[in-house]
Coordinates of C-alpha atoms in Angstrom, one line a residue:
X1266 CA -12.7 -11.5 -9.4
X1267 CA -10.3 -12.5 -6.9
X1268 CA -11.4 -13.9 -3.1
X1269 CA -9.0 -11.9 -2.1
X1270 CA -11.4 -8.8 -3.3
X1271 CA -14.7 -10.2 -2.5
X1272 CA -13.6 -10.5 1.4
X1273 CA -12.4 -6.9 1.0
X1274 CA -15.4 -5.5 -0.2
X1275 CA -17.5 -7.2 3.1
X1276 CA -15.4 -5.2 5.1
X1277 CA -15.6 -1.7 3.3
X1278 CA -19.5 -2.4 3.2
X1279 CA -19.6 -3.5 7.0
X1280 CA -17.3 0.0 7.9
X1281 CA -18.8 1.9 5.8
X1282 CA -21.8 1.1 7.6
X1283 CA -20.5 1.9 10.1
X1284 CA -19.7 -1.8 12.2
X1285 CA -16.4 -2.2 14.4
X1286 CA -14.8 -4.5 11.7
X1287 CA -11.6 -6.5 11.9
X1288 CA -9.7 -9.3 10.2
X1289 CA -8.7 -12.8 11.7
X1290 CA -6.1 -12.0 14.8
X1291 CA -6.2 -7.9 14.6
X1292 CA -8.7 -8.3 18.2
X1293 CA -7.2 -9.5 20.8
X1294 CA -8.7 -8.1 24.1
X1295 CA -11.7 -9.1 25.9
X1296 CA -15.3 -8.5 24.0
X1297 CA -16.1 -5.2 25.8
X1298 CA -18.4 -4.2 22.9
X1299 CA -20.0 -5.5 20.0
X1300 CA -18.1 -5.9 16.7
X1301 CA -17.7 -8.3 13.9
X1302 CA -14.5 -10.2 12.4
X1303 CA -14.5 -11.1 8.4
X1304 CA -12.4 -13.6 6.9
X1305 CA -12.0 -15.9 3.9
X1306 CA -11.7 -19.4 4.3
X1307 CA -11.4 -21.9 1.1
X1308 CA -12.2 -22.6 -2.3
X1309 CA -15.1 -25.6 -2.6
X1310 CA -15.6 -27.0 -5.1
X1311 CA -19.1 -27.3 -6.5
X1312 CA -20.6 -31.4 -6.7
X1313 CA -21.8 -31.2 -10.6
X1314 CA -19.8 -28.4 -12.6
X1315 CA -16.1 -27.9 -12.1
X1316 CA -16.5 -24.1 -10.7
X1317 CA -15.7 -23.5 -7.3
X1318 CA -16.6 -21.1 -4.6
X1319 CA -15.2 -19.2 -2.4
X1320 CA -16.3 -19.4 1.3
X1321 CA -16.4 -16.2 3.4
X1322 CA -17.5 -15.7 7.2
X1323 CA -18.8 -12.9 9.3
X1324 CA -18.3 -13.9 12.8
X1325 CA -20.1 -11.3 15.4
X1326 CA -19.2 -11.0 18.6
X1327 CA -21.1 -9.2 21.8
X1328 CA -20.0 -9.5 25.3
X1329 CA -20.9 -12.0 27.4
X1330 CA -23.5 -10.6 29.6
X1331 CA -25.0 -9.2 26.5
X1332 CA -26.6 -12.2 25.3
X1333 CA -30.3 -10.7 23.8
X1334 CA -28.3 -8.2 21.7
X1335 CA -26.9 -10.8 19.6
X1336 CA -29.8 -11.8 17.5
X1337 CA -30.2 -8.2 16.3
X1338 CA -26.8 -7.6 16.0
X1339 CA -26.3 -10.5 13.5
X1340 CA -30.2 -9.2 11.8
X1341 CA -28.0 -5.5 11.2
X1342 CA -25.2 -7.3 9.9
X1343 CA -27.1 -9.0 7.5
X1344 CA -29.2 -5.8 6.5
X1345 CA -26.0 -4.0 5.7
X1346 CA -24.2 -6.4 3.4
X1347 CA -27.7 -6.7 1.3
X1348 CA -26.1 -4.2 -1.2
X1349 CA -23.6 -7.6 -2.2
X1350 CA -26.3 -9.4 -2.9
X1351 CA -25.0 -9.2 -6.5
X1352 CA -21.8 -11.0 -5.9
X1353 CA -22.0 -13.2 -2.7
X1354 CA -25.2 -15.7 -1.5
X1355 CA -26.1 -16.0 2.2
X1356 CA -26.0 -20.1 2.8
X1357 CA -28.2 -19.6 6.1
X1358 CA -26.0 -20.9 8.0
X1359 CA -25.4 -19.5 11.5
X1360 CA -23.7 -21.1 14.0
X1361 CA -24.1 -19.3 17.5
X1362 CA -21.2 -20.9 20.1
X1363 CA -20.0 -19.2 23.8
X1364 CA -16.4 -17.8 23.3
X1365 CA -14.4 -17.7 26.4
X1366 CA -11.4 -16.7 25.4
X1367 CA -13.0 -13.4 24.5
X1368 CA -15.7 -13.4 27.0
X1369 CA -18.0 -13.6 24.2
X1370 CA -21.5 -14.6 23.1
X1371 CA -20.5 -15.3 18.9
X1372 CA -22.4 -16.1 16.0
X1373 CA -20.8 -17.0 12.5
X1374 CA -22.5 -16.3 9.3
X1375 CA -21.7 -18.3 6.3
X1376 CA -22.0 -16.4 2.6
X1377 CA -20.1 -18.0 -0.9
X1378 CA -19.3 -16.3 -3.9
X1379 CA -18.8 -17.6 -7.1
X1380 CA -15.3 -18.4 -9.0
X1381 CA -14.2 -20.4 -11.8
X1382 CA -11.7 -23.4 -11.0
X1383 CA -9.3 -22.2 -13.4
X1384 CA -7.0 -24.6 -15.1
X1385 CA -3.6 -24.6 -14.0
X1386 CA -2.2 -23.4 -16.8
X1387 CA -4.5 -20.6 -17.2
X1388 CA -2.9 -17.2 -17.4
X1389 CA -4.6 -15.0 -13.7
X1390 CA -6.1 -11.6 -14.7
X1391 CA -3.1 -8.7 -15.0
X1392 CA -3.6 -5.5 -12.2
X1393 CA -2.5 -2.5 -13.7
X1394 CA -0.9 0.0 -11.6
X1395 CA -2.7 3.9 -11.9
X1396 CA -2.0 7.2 -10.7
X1397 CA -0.2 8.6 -7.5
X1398 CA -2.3 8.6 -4.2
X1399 CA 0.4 10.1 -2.0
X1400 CA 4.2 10.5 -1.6
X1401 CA 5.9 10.7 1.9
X1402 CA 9.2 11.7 2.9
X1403 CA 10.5 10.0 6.2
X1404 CA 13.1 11.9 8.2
X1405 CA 13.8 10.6 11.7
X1406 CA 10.4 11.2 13.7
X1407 CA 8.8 13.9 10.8
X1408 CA 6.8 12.8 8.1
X1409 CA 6.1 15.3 4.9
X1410 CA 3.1 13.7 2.8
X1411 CA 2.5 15.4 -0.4
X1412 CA -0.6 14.8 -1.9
X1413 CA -0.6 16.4 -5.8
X1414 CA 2.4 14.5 -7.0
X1415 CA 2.1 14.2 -11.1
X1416 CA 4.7 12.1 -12.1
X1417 CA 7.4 10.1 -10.8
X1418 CA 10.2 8.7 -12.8
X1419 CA 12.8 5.8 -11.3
X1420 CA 15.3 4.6 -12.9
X1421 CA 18.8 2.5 -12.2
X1422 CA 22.1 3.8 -11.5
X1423 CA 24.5 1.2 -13.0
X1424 CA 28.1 1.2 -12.3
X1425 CA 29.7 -0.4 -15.7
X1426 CA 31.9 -3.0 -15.8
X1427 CA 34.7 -3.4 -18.4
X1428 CA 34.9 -5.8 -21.0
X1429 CA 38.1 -7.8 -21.3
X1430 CA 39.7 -9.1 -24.6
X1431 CA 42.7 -11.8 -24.5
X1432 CA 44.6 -11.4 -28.1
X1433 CA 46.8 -13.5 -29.4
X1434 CA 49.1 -13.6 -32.8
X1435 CA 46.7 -10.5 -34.1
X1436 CA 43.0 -11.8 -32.9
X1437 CA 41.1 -12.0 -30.1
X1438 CA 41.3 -15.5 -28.8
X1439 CA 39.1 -15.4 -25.8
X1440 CA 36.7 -12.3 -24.0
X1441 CA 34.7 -12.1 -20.5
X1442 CA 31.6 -9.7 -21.1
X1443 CA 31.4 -7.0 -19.2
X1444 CA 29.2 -7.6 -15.7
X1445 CA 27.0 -3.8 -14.5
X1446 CA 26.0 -4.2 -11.3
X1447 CA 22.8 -1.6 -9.6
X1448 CA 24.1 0.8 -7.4
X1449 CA 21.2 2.5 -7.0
X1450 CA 18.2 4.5 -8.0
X1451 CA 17.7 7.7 -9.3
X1452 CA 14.4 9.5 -8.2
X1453 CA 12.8 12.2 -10.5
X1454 CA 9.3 13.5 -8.4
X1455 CA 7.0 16.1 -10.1
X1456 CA 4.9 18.0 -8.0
X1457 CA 2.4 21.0 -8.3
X1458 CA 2.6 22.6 -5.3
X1459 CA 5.8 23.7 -3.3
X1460 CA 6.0 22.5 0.5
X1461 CA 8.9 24.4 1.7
X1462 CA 9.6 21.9 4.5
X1463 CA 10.1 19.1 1.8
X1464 CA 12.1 21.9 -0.4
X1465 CA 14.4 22.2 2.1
X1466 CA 15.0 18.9 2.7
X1467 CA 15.5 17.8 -0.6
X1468 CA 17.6 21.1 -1.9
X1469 CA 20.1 21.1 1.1
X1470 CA 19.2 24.5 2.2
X1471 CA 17.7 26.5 5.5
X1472 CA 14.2 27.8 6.1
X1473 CA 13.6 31.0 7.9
X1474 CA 10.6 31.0 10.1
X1475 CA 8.2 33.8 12.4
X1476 CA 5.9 32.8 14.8
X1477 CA 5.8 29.6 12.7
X1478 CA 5.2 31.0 9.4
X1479 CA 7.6 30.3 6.2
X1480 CA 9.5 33.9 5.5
X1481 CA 12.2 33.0 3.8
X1482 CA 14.2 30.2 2.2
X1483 CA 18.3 29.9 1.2
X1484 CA 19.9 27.8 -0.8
X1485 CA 22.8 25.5 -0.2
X1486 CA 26.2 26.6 -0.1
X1487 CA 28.6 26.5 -2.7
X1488 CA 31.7 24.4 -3.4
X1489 CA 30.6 22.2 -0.2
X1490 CA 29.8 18.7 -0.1
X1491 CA 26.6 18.4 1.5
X1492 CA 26.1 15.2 3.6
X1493 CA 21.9 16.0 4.2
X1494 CA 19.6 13.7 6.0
X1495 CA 18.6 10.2 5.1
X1496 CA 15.3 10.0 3.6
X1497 CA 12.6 7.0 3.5
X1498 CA 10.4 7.3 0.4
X1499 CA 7.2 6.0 -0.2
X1500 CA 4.9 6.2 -3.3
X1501 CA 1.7 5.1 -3.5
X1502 CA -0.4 3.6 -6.0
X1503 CA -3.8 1.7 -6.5
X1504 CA -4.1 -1.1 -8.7
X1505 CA -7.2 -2.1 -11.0
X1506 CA -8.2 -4.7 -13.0
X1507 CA -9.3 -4.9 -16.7
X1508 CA -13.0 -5.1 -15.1
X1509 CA -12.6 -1.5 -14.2
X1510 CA -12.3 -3.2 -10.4
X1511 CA -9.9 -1.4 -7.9
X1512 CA -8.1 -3.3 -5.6
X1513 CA -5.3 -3.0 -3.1
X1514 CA -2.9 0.0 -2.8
X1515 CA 0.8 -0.3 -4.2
X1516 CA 3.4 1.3 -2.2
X1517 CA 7.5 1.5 -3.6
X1518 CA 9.9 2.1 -0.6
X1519 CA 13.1 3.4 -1.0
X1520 CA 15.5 3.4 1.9
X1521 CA 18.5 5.6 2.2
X1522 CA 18.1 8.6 0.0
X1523 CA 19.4 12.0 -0.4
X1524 CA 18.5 15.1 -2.3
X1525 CA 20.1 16.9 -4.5
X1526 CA 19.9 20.9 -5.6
X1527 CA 16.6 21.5 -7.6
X1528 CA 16.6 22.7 -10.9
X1529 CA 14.1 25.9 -11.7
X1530 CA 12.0 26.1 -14.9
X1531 CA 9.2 28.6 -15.1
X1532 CA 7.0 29.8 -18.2
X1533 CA 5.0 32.7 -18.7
X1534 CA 1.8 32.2 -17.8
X1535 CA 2.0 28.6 -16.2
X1536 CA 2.1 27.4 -12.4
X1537 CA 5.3 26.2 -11.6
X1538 CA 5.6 23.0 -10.7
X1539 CA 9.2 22.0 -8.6
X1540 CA 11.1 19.1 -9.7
X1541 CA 13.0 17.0 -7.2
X1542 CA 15.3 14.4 -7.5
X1543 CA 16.0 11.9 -4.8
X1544 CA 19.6 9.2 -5.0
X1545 CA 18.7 6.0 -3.4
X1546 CA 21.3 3.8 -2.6
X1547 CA 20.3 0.4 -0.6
X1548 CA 23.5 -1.2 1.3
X1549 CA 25.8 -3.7 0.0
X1550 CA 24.2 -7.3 -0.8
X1551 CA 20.6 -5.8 0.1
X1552 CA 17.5 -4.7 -1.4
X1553 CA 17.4 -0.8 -2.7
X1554 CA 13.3 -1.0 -2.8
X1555 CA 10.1 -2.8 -1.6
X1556 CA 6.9 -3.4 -3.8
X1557 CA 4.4 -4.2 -1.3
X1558 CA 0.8 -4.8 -1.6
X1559 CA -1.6 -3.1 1.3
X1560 CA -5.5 -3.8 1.8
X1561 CA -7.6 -1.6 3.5
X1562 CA -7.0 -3.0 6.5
X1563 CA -3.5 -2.5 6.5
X1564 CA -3.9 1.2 5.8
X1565 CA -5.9 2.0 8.5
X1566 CA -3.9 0.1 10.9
X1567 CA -0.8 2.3 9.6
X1568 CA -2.3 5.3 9.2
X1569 CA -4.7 5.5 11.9
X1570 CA -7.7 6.1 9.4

């Protein structure tokens, strides 16, 4: 298990418990109510054994005049991250310190959880990516989330470079391979419901509304060129480990993409389920996608959660 993880399930025990919780630098106002920062600090190693341990804090704070509600606060702290007692040890250590800066009466509680001092060599434990939380479209100030996407299918767009052979007296003498450069990425989303604003926008065509109610859709027009709307696409992911442990969210981020015109498949006696297809195309000399890893604290800070 990663520190990384262990810090992150203090938190989800703390908020789930229901503590204002924060990471290191997220609260930056005065202390006008209690609430409790968690943070990972180091690796120590241990005196006889060459494990280490990871050292994690739980620093509460109440507000200054508030001084006799800071013993029990630390007590309900302590009460609710009993369930971890499994993976991470109290020290009891608890250093209590005034905090100005904040206007702040603190204390800091000390726990340490267990990890190997891996060799260097040693290979760190694969994540595997699995399943598709949500996908959102980004258009100017709207954002379409859908939530039952099935499948999503990426791949390069390559424009192919030409191989040149220098002959001479009836062979080939010399020859400079032939250099493809990325263009681009092609998008293929699979979806099981139909959102008609999301339709529209990656079809190319024009939604007919009453009293804010979907009536009517049309297509795009023929033998036009349809410039559409740059789209921002995010897909998210969760990662787990081979311990069945899941861990961060994975989100992909294409910039600059257009739709095209969807193709229509139905069978008898299925759901149909729309397929759309997405061009990205990043600008010249930068990136066409971002892998990024986001904790739990970054995904409430995003999405307001």
């Amino acid at each position: 298990m990663s520190g990384q993880i262990v810090w992150q399930k203090l938190y989800k025990c703390l908020k789930d418990a229901g503590f204002d919780v924060y990471t290191p630098g997220q609260h930056e106002d005065y202390c006008g109510a209690a609430y409790c920062v968690v943070s990972q600090d180091r690796v120590t190693p241990d005196e006889d054994t060459t494990a280490g341990h990871l050292t994690l804090t739980v620093i509460a704070f109440v507000p200054v005049d508030q001084y006799s509600a800071l013993d029990g606060y630390v007590q309900s702290i302590r009460q609710a991250l009993e369930p971890m007692h499994s993976e991470v040890a109290f020290t009891g250590s608890t250093v209590y310190e005034v905090d100005q800066n904040f206007r702040a009466h603190k204390a800091t509680l000390t726990y340490r959880a267990m990890q190997p001092d891996l060799p260097s060599d040693s290979q760190q434990e694969g994540w595997w990516i699995t399943g598709i939380e949500q996908v959102e479209l980004l258009v100017e100030d709207e954002t379409y989330t859908l939530h039952t996407a099935t499948q999503c299918k990426v791949d390069p767009i390559f424009s192919l470079g030409e191989q040149q052979v220098l002959r001479g007296e009836g062979k080939a003498v010399a020859w400079m391979p032939a250099e493809d450069v990325v263009v681009g990425y092609s998008i293929s989303l699979q979806d099981v419901t139909v959102v008609p604003e999301v339709f529209a926008l990656v079809d190319g065509g024009q939604i007919t509304e009453q009293n804010g109610v979907w009536t009517s859709y049309q297509g795009p027009d023929l033998l036009q060129t349809w410039e559409g709307k740059d789209i921002t696409l995010r897909i998210t992911s969760r990662q787990k480990s081979s311990s069945d442990q899941t861990g961060e969210d994975i989100r992909l981020t294409f910039e600059r993409c257009r739709g095209q015109a969807l193709p229509f498949v139905w069978k008898n006696g299925a759901f149909w389920s729309p397929s759309y297809t997405l061009l990205s195309r990043g600008t010249l000399g930068g990136s066409a996608y971002l892998m990024e890893r986001m904790d739990e604290s970054q995904r409430e800070g995003e999405y307001g959660t």
